[in-house]
C-alpha positions as a Python dict, from the first residue, in 0.01 Angstrom:
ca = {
    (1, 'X'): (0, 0, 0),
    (2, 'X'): (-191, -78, -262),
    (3, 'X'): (-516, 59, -383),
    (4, 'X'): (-809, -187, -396),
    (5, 'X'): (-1096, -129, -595),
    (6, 'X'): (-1433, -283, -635),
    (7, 'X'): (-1520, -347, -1011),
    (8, 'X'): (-1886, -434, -1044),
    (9, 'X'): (-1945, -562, -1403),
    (10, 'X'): (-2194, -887, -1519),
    (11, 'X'): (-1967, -950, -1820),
    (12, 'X'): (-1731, -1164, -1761),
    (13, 'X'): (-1524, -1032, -2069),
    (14, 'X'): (-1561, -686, -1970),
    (15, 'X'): (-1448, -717, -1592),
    (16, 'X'): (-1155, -997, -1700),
    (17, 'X'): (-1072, -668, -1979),
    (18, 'X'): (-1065, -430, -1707),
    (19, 'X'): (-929, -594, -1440),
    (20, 'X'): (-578, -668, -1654),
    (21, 'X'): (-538, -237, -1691),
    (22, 'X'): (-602, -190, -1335),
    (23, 'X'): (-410, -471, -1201),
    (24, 'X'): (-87, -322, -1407),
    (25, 'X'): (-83, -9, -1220),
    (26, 'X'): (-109, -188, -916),
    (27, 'X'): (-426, -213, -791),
    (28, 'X'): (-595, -476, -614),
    (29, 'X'): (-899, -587, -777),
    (30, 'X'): (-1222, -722, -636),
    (31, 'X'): (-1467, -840, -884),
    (32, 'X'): (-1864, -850, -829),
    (33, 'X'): (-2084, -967, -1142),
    (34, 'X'): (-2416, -816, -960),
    (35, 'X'): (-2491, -542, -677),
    (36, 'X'): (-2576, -844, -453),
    (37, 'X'): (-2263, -984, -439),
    (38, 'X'): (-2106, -631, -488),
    (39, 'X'): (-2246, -507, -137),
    (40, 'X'): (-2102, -851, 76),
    (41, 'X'): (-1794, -766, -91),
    (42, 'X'): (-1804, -392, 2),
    (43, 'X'): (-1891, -469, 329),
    (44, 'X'): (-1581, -698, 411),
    (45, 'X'): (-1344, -488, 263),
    (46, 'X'): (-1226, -155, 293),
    (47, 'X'): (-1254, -32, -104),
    (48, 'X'): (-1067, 277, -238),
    (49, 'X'): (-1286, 314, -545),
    (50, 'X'): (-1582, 117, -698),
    (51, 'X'): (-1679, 98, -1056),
    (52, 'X'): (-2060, 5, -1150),
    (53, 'X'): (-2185, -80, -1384),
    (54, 'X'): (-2592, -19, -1452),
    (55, 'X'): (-2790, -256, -1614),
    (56, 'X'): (-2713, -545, -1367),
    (57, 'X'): (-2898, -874, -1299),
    (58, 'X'): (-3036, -936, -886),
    (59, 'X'): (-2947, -556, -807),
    (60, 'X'): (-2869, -264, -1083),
    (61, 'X'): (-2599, -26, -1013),
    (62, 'X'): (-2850, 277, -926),
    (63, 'X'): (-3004, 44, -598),
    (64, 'X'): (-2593, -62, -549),
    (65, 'X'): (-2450, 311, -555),
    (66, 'X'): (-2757, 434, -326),
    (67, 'X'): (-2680, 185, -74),
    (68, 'X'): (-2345, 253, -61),
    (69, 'X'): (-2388, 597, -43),
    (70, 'X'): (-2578, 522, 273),
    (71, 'X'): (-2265, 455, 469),
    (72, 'X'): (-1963, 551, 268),
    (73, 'X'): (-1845, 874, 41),
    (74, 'X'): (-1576, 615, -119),
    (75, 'X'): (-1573, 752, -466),
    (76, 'X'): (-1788, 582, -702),
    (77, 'X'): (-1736, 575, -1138),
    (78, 'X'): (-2056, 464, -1320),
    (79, 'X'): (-2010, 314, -1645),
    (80, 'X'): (-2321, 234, -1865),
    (81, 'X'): (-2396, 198, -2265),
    (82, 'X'): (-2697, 410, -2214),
    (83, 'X'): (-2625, 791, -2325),
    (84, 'X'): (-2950, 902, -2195),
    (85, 'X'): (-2891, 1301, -2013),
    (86, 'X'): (-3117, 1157, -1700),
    (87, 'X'): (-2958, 830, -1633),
    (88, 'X'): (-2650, 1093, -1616),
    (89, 'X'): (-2816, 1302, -1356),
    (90, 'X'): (-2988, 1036, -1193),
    (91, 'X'): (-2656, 859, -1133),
    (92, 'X'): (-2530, 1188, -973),
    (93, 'X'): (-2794, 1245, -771),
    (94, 'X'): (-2748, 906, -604),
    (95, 'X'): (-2378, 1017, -545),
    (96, 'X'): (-2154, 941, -853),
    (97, 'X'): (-1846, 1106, -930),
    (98, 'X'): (-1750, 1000, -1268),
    (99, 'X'): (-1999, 888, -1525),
    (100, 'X'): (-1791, 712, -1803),
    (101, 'X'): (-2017, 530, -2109),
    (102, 'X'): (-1967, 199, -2310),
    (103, 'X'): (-1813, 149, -2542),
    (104, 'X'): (-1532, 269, -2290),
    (105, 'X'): (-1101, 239, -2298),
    (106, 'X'): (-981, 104, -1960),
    (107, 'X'): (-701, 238, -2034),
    (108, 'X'): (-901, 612, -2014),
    (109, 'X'): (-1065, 419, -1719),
    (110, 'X'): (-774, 383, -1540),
    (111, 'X'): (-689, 724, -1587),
    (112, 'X'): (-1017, 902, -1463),
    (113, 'X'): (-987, 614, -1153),
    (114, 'X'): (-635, 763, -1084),
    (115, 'X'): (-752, 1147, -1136),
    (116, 'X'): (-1097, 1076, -917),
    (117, 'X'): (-848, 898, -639),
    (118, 'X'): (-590, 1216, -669),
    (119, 'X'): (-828, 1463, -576),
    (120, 'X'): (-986, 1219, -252),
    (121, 'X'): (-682, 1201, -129),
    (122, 'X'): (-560, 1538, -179),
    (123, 'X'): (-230, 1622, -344),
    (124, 'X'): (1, 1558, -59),
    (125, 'X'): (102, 1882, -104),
    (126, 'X'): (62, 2144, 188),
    (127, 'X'): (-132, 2417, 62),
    (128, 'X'): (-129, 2601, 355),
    (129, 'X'): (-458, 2773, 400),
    (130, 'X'): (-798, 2728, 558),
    (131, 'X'): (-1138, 2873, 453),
    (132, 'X'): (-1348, 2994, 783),
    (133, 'X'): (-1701, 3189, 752),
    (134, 'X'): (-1967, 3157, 1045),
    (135, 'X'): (-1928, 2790, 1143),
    (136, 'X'): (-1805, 2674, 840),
    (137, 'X'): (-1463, 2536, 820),
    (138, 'X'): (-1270, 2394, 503),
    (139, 'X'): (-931, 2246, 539),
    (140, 'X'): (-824, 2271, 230),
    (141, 'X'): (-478, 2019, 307),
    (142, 'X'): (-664, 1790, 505),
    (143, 'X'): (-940, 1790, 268),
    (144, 'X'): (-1179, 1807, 605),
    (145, 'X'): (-1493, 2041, 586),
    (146, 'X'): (-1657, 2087, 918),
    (147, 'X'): (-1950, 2269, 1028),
    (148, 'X'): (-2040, 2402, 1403),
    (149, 'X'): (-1727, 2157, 1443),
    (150, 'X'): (-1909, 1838, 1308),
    (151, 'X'): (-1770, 1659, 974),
    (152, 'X'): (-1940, 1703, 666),
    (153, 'X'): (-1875, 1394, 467),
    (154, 'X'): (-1860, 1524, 115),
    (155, 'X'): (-1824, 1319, -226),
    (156, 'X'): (-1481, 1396, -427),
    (157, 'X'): (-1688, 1560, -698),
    (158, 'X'): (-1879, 1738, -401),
    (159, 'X'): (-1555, 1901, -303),
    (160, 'X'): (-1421, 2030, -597),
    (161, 'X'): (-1724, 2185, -660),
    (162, 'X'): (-1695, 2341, -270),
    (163, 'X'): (-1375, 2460, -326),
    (164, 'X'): (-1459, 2628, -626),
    (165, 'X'): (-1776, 2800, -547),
    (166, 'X'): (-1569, 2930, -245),
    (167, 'X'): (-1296, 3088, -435),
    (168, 'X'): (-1566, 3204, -673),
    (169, 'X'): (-1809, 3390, -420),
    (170, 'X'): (-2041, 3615, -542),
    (171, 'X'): (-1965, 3587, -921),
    (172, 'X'): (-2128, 3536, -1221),
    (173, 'X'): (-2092, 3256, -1411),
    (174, 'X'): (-2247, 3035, -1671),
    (175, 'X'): (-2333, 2693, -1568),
    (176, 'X'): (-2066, 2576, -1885),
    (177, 'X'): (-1807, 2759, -1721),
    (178, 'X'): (-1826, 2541, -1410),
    (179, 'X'): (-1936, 2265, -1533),
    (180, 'X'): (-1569, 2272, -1755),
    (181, 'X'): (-1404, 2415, -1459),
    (182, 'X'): (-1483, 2122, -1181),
    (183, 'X'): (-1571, 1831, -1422),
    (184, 'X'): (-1342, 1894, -1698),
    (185, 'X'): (-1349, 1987, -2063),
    (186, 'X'): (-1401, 1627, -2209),
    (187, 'X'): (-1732, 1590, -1988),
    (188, 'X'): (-2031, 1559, -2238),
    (189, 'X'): (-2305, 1569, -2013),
    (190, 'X'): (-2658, 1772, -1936),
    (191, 'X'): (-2563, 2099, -1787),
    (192, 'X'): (-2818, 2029, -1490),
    (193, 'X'): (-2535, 1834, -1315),
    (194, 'X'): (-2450, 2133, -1182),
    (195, 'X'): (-2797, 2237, -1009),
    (196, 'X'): (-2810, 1902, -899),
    (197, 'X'): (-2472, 1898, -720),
    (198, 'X'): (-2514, 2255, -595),
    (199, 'X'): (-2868, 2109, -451),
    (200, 'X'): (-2681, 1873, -292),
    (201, 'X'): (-2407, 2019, -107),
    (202, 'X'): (-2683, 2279, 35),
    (203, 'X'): (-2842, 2043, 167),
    (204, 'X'): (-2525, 1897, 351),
    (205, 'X'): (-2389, 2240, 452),
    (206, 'X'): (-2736, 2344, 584),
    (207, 'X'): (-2736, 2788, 641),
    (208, 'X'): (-2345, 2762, 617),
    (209, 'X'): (-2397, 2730, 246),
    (210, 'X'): (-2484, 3093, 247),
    (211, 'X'): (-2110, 3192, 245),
    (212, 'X'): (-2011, 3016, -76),
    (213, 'X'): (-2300, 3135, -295),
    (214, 'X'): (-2263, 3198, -678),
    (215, 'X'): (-2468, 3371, -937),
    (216, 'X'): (-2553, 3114, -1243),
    (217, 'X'): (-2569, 3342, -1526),
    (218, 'X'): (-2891, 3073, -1738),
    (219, 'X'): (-3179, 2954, -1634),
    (220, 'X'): (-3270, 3030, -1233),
    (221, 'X'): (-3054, 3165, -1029),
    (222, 'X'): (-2879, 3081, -694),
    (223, 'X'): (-2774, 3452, -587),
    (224, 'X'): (-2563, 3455, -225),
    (225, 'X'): (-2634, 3106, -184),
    (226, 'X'): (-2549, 2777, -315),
}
């Protein structure tokens, strides 16, 4: 089955552009030109991935991602020509995964879209273990991370950085170490992403979050907690 993803774009050129790359590795497009139109799409049809773009006319890609962060953890790639560290952060905070800036390849688009999509789904391979502290549970095949028993739904980007701080309890580490680690060496972003993210998931994992804690070597410190 095919793949469908929601690209959300006001120029014309640029969707048409990107549409023709994703389209040739067999995805099925659906095309928005504002966040308006964007959210009736999103909201007829089950999407696999949406692309945003921010500076949108009607509704701008910030007030599109934060509504659909209000009802889905569908992974979500921002793409913007403004280089600006907080519009970064800001975009995460709202519940981005991928952050990719104009002037942009689709072919590299396409690439991060597949990679982002890889890790959602998991690898289909069985890994064959499961993390279990207190009422914390992590499924690492499933990709299912429960706590007391209830479902914590969890951003792709959200995960990696869960499965990482759990098989990195307790040690010390520089925030460019996992910032390089979970997002990947050719990220060029503000180094807060990963206070903000860690914020985030402690805030979703409630007291559970105690058992996955990490030391951040600069600036404050989270020490036995996330």
């Amino acid at each position: 089955m095919k793949r469908k993803v929601l690209l959300v774009e006001d120029d014309a050129l640029m969707r048409e552009f990107i549409t023709d790359y994703f389209k040739k590795e067999d995805w099925d497009v659906y095309e928005a030109e504002n966040g308006v139109a964007a959210l009736q799409l999103f909201a007829e049809t089950k999407m696999d991935l949406v692309i945003l773009d921010i500076m949108m006319p009607e509704l701008d890609g910030w007030s599109t991602c934060r509504e659909i962060r209000r009802e889905s953890n569908v992974p979500i790639i921002m793409i913007t020509a403004r280089t600006e560290d907080d519009d970064q952060l800001l975009g995460f905070e709202l519940g981005a995964d991928e952050y990719v800036t104009k002037p942009l390849s689709p072919r590299v688009l396409v690439a991060r879209a597949a990679a982002l999509m890889k890790r959602a789904e998991g690898s289909g391979q069985n890994q064959g273990d499961l993390f279990v502290q207190g009422r914390l549970s992590v499924n690492k095949q499933s990709h299912v991370v429960t706590v007391a028993g209830n479902k914590v739904n969890l951003t792709p980007k959200e995960y990696d950085l869960l499965l990482f701080l759990i098989s990195h309890y307790g040690k010390v580490m520089p925030r460019e170490y996992i910032l390089d680690s979970v997002w990947g060496y050719d990220y060029f972003g503000d180094l807060r992403t990963v206070d903000t993210h860690i914020k985030k998931l402690r805030a979703k994992l409630g007291e559970e979050g105690r058992y996955i804690g990490t030391v951040i070597r600069s600036g404050y410190k989270f020490e036995g907690d996330l």
